[in-house]
mmCIF file of C-alpha atoms in Angstrom:
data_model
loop_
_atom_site.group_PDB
_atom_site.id
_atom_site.type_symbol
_atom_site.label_atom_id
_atom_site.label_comp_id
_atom_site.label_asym_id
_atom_site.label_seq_id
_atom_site.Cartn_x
_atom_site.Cartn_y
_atom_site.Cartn_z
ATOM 1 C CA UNK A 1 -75.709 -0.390 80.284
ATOM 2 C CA UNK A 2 -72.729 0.229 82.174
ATOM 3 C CA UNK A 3 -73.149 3.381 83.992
ATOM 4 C CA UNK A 4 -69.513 4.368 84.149
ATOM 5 C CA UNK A 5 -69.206 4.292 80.595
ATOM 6 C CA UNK A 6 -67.815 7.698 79.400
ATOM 7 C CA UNK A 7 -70.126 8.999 76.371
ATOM 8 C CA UNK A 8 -68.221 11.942 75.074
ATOM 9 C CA UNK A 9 -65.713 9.626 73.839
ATOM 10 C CA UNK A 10 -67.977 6.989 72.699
ATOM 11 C CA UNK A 11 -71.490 9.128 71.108
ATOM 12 C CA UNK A 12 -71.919 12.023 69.220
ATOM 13 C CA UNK A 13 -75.117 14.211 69.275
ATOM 14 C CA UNK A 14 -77.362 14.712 66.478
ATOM 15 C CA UNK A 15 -79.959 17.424 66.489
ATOM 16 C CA UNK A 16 -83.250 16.032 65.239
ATOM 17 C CA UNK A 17 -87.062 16.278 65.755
ATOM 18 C CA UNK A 18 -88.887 15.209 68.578
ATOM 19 C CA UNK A 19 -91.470 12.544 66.019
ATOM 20 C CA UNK A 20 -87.743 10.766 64.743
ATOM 21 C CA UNK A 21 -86.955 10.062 68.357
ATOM 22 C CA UNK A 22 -90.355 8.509 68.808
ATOM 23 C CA UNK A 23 -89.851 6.797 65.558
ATOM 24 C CA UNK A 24 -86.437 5.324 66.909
ATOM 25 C CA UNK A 25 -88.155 4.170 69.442
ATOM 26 C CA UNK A 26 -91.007 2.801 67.887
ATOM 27 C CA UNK A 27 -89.132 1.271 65.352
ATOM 28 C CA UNK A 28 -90.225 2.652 62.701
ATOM 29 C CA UNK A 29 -86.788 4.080 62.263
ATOM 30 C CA UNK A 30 -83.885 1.834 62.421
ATOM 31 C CA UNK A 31 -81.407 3.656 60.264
ATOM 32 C CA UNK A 32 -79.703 7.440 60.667
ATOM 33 C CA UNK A 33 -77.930 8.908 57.949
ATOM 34 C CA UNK A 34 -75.523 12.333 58.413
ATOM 35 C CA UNK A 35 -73.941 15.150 56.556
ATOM 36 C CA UNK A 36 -70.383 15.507 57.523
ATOM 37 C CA UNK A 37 -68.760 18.816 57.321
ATOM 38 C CA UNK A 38 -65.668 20.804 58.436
ATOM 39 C CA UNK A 39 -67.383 21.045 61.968
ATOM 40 C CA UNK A 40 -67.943 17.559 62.829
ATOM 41 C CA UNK A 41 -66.014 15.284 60.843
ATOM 42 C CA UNK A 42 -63.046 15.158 63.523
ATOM 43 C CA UNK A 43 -65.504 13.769 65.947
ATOM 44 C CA UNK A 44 -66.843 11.071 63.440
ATOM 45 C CA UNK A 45 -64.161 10.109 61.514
ATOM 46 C CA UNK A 46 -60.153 9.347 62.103
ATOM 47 C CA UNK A 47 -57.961 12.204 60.983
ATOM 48 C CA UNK A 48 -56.701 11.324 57.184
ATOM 49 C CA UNK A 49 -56.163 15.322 56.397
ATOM 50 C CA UNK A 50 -58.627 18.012 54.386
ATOM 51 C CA UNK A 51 -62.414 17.214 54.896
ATOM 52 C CA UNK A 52 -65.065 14.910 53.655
ATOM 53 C CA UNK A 53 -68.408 15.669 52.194
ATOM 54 C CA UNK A 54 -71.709 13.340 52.451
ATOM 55 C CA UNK A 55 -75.032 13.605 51.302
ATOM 56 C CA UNK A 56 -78.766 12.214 52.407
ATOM 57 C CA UNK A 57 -80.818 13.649 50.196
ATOM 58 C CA UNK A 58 -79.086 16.252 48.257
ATOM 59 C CA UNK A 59 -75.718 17.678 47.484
ATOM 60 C CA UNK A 60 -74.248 20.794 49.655
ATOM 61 C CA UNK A 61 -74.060 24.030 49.233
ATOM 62 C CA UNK A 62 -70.277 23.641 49.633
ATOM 63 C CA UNK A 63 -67.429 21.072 49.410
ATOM 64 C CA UNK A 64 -65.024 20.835 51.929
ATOM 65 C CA UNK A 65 -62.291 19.477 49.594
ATOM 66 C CA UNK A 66 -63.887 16.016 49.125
ATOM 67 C CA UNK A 67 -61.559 13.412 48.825
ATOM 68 C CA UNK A 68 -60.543 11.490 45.648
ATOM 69 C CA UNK A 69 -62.893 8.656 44.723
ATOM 70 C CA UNK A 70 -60.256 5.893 45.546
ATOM 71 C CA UNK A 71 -61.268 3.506 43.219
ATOM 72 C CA UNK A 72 -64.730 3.120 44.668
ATOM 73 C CA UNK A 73 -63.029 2.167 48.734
ATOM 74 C CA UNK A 74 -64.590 4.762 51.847
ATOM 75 C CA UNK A 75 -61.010 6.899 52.024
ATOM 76 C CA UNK A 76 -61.811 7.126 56.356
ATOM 77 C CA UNK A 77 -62.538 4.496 59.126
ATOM 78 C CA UNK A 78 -65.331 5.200 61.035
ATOM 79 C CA UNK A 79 -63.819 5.665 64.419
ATOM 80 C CA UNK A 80 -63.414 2.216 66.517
ATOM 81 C CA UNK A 81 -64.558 3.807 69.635
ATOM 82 C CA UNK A 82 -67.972 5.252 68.334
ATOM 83 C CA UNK A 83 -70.457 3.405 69.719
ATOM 84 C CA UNK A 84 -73.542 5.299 70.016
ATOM 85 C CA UNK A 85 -75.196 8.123 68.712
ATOM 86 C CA UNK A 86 -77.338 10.809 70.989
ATOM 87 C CA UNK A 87 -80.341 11.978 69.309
ATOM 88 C CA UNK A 88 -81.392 15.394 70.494
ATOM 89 C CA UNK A 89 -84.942 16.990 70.552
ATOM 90 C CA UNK A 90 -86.494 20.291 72.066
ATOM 91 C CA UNK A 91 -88.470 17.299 73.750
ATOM 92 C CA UNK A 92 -85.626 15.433 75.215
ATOM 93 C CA UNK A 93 -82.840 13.185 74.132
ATOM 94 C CA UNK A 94 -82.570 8.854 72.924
ATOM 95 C CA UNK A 95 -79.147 7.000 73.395
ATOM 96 C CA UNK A 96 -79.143 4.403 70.505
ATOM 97 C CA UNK A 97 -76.204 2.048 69.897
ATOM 98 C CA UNK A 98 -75.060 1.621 66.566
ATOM 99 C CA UNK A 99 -74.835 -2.042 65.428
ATOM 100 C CA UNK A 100 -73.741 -1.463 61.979
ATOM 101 C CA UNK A 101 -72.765 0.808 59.490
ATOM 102 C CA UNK A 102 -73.073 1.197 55.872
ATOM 103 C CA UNK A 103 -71.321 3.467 53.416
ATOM 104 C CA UNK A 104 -72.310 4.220 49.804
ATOM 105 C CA UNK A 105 -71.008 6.539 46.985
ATOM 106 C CA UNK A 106 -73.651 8.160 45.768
ATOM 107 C CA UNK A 107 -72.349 10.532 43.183
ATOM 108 C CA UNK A 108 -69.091 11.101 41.593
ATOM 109 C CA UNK A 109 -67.682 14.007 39.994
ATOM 110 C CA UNK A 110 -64.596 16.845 39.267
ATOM 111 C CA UNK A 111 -63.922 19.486 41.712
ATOM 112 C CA UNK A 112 -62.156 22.781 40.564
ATOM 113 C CA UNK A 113 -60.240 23.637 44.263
ATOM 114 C CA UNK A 114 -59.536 27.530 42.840
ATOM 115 C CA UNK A 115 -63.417 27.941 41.921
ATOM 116 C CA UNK A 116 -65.115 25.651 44.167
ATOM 117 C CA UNK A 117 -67.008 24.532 41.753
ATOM 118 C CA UNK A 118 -67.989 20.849 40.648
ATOM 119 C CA UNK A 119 -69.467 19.114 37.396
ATOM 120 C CA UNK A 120 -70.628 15.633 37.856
ATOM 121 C CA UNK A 121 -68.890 13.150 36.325
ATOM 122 C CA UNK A 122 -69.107 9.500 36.264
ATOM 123 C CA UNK A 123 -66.041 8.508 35.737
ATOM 124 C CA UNK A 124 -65.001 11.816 38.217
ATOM 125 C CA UNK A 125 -61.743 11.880 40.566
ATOM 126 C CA UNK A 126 -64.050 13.008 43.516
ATOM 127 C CA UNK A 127 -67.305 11.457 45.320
ATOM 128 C CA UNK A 128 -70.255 12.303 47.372
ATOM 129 C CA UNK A 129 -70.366 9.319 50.148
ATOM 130 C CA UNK A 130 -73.482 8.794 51.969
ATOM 131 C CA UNK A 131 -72.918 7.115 55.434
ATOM 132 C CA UNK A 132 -75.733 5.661 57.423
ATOM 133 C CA UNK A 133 -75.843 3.981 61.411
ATOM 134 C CA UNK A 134 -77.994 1.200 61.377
ATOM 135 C CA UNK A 135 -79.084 1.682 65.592
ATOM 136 C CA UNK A 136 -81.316 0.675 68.225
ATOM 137 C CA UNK A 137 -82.472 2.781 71.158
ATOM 138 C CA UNK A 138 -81.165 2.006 74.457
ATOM 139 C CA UNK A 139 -84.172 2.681 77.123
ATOM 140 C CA UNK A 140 -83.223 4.424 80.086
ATOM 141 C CA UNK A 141 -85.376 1.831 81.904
ATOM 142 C CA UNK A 142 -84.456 -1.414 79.871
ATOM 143 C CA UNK A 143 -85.143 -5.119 80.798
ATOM 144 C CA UNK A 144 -82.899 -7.720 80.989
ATOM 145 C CA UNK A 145 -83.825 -11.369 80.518
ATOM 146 C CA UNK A 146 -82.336 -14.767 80.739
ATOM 147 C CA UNK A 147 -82.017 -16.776 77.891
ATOM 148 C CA UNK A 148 -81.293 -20.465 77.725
ATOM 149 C CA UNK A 149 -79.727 -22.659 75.003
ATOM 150 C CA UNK A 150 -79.161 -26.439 75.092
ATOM 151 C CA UNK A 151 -76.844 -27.328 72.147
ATOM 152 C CA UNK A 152 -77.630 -30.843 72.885
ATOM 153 C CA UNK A 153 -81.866 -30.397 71.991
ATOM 154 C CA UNK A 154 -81.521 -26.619 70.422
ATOM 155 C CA UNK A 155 -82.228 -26.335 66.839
ATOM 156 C CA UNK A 156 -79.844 -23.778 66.709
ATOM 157 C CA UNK A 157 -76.657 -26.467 66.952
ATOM 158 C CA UNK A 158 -72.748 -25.682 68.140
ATOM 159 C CA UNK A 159 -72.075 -25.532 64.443
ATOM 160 C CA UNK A 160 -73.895 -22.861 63.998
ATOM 161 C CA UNK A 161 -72.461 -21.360 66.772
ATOM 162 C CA UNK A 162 -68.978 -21.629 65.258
ATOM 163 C CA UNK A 163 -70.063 -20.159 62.443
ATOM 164 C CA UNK A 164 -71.645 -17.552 63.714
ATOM 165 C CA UNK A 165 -68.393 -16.609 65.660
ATOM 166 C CA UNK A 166 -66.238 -16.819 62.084
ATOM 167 C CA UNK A 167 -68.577 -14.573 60.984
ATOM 168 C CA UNK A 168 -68.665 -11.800 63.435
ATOM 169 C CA UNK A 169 -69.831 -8.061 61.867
ATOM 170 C CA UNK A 170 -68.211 -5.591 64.196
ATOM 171 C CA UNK A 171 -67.685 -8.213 66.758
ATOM 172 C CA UNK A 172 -71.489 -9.728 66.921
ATOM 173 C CA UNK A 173 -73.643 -11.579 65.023
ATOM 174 C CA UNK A 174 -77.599 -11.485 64.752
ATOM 175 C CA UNK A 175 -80.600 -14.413 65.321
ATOM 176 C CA UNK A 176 -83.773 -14.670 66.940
ATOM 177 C CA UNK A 177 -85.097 -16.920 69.730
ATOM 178 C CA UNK A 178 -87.998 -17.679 71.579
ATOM 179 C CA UNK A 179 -89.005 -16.133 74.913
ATOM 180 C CA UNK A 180 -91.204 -17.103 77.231
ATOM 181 C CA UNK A 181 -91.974 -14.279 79.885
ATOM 182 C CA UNK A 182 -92.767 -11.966 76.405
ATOM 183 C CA UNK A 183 -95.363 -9.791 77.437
ATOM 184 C CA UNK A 184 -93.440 -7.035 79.025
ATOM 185 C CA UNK A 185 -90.388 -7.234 76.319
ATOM 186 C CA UNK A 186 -89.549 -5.116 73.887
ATOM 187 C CA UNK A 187 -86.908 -3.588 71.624
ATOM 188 C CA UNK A 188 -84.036 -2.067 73.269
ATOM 189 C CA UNK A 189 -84.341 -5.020 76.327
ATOM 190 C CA UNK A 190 -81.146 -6.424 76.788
ATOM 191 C CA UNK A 191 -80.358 -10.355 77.380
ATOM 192 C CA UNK A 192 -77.514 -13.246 78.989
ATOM 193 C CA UNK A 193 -77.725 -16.191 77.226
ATOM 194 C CA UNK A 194 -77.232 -19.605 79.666
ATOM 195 C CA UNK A 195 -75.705 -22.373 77.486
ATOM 196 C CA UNK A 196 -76.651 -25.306 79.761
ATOM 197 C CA UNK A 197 -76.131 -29.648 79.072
ATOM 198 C CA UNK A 198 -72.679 -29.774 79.098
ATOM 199 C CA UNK A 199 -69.073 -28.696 80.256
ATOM 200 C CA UNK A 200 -69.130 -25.285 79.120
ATOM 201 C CA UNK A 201 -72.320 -24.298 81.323
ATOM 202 C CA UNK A 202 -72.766 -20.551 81.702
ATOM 203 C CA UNK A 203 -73.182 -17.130 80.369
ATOM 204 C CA UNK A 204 -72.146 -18.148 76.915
ATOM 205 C CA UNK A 205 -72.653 -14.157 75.405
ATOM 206 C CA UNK A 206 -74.965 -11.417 76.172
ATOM 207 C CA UNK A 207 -76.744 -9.004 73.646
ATOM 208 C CA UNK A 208 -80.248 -6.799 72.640
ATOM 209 C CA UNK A 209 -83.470 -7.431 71.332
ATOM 210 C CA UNK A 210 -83.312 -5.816 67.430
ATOM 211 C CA UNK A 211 -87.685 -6.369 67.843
ATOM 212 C CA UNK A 212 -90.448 -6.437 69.658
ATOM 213 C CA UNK A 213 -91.628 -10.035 70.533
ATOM 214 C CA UNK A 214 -93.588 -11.737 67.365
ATOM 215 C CA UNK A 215 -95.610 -14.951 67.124
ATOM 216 C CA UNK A 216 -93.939 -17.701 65.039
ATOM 217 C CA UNK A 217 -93.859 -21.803 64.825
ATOM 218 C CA UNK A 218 -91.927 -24.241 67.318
ATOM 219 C CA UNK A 219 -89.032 -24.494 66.870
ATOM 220 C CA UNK A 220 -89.077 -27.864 68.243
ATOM 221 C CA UNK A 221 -91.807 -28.718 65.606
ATOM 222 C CA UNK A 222 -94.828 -28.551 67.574
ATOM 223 C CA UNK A 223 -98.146 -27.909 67.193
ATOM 224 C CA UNK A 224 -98.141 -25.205 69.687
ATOM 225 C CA UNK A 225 -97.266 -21.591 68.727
ATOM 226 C CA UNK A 226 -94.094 -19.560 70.238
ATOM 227 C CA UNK A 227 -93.094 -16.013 70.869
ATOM 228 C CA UNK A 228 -90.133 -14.851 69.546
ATOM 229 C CA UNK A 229 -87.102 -11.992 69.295
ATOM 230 C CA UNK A 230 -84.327 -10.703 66.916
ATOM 231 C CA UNK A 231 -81.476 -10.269 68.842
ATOM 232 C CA UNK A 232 -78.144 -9.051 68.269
ATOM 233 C CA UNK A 233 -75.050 -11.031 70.113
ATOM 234 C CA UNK A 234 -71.874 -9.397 71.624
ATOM 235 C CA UNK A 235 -68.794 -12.175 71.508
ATOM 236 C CA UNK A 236 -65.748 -12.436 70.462
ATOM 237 C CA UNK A 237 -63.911 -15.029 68.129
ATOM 238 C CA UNK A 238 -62.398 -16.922 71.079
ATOM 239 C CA UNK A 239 -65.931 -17.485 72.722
ATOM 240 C CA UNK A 240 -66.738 -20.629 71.074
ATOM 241 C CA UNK A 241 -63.513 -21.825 73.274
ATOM 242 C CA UNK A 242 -64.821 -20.826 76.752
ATOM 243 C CA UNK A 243 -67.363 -19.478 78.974
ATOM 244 C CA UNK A 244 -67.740 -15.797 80.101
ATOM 245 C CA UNK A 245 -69.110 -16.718 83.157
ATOM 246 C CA UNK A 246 -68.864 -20.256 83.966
ATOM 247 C CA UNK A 247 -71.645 -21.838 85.978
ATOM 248 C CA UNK A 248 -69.699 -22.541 89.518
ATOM 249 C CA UNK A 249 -69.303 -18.612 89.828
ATOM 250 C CA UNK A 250 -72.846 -17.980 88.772
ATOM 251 C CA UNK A 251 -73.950 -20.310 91.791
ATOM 252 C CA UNK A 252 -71.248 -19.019 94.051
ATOM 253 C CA UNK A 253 -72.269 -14.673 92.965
ATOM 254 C CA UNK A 254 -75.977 -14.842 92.877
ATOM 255 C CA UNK A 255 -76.962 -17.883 94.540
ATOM 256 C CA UNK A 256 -80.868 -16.623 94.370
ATOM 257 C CA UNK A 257 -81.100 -17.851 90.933
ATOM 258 C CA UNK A 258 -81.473 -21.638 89.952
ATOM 259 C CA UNK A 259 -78.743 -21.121 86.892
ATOM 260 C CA UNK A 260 -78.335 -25.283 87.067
ATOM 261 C CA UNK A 261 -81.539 -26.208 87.466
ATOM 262 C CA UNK A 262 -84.474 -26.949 83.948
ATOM 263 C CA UNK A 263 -86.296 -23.460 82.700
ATOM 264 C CA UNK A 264 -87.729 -21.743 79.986
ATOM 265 C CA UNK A 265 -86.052 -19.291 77.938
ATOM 266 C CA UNK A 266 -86.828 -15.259 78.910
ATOM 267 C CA UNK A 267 -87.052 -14.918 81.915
ATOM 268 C CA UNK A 268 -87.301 -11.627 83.452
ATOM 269 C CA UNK A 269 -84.840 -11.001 85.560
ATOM 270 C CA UNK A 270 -84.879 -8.698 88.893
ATOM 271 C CA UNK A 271 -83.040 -5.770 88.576
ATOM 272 C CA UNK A 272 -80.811 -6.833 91.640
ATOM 273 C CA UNK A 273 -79.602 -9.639 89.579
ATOM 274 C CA UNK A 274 -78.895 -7.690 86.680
ATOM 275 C CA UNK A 275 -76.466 -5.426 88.438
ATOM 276 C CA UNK A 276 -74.980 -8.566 89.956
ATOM 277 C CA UNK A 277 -74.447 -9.790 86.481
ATOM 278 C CA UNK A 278 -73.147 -6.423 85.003
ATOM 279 C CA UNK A 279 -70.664 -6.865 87.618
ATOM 280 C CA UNK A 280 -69.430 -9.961 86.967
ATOM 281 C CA UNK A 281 -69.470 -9.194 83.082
ATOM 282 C CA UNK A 282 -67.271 -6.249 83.216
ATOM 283 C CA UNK A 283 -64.630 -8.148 85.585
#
């Protein structure tokens, strides 16, 4: 992670107990849900006017003018800059990043604004929303491999890289892959991924393991067994068109690594060459 990065305008911190942290971590956890209120929802949620109630488990003690039901569409945008979430503990704190979100309505009724009262209502004006951050923990002392991808041999082709970029969800899109130096990896690691065999050599995007490594079949239809990762990929529609970081400036910036050279996919990489390569991402 970039250490410069400013977290009061990106995160927000939730108060939880010290097992869901572990949980998080563990991955046993891979979803948080919150209550918005009066307090918070200026922090969470862009500015339409009056307030916004949601639920988890059960309704609360008190509306905050809830919104009209808007024919079933989320009536706020969940703010563009809100990247991560800070879970807090008695115990300690977890930085997760939020890869996706989900919104539901989970009850609708009529609200009476002069008795604050409600009666549900199916067919009711207002609604109860339920919004939940699908997240993964960010480890103060995360890995960071190398990945490789060969369009020319890979099962996974450059059609289905196209369409994986015309399909981006907030900007990435999700796979797994295999990874050779596995033993040490785990969920949270972080990744470059080397498209090598042809003109567009280099860092082709960069992302984080969803999982823990996990035995599965060749890909390349062996016999032999392989381990493997979910990942989720950072790009951009116009990355099928060129290379973040093309090959010549890999060679030229961190000459110590044989980027043009045959090798396995997930490799560990030295934490030197990981802040070279943070470096030469954020430029």
């Amino acid at each position: 992670m970039n250490n410069e990065l400013n977290l009061n305008d990106m995160a927000i911190t939730i108060e939880v107990d010290s097992g869901v942290i572990e949980d998080v971590r563990n991955g046993e956890i891979r979803h948080i849900a919150i209550d918005i209120n009066g307090d918070n929802q200026d922090s969470i949620l862009e500015t339409v006017g009056g307030h916004l109630a949601l639920t988890v488990d059960e309704l609360p003690d008190k509306y905050y003018g809830c919104y009209y039901y808007n024919d079933g569409e989320f009536p706020y945008n969940i703010k563009d800059n809100l990247l991560f979430l800070i879970l807090n503990s008695d115990e300690g704190d977890c930085l997760v990043r939020i890869i996706d979100v989900d919104v539901e309505a989970t009850m609708r009724f009529n609200y009476n604004d002069e008795k604050e009262t409600m009666e549900e209502d199916p067919d009711g004006e207002c609604c109860v929303w339920e919004v939940a951050f699908e997240i993964v923990p960010m480890p103060d002392d995360a890995k960071t491999y190398l990945m490789r991808w060969n369009p020319q041999i890979s099962s996974f082709t450059e059609k289905d890289y196209k369409e994986c970029l015309e399909d981006l969800n907030h900007g990435t899109f999700r796979m797994n892959w295999s990874i050779r130096e596995w033993e040490e990896a785990r969920r949270g690691d972080m990744f470059y991924m080397l498209r090598t065999g042809d003109d567009k050599a280099g860092i082709a995007f960069r992302g984080q393991f969803l999982s823990d490594p996990y035995p599965g079949d060749d890909w390349a239809g062996s016999n032999k067994r392989r381990m493997y990762v979910d990942m989720i990929c950072d790009a951009t529609p116009e990355a099928e068109s060129k290379t973040f970081m093309p090959l010549e400036k890999l060679q030229e910036a961190i000459p110590e690594i044989e980027w043009g050279g045959k090798g396995s996919s997930g490799v560990l990489l030295p934490e030197t060459v990981t802040e070279k390569l943070e470096d030469l991402w954020e430029e």
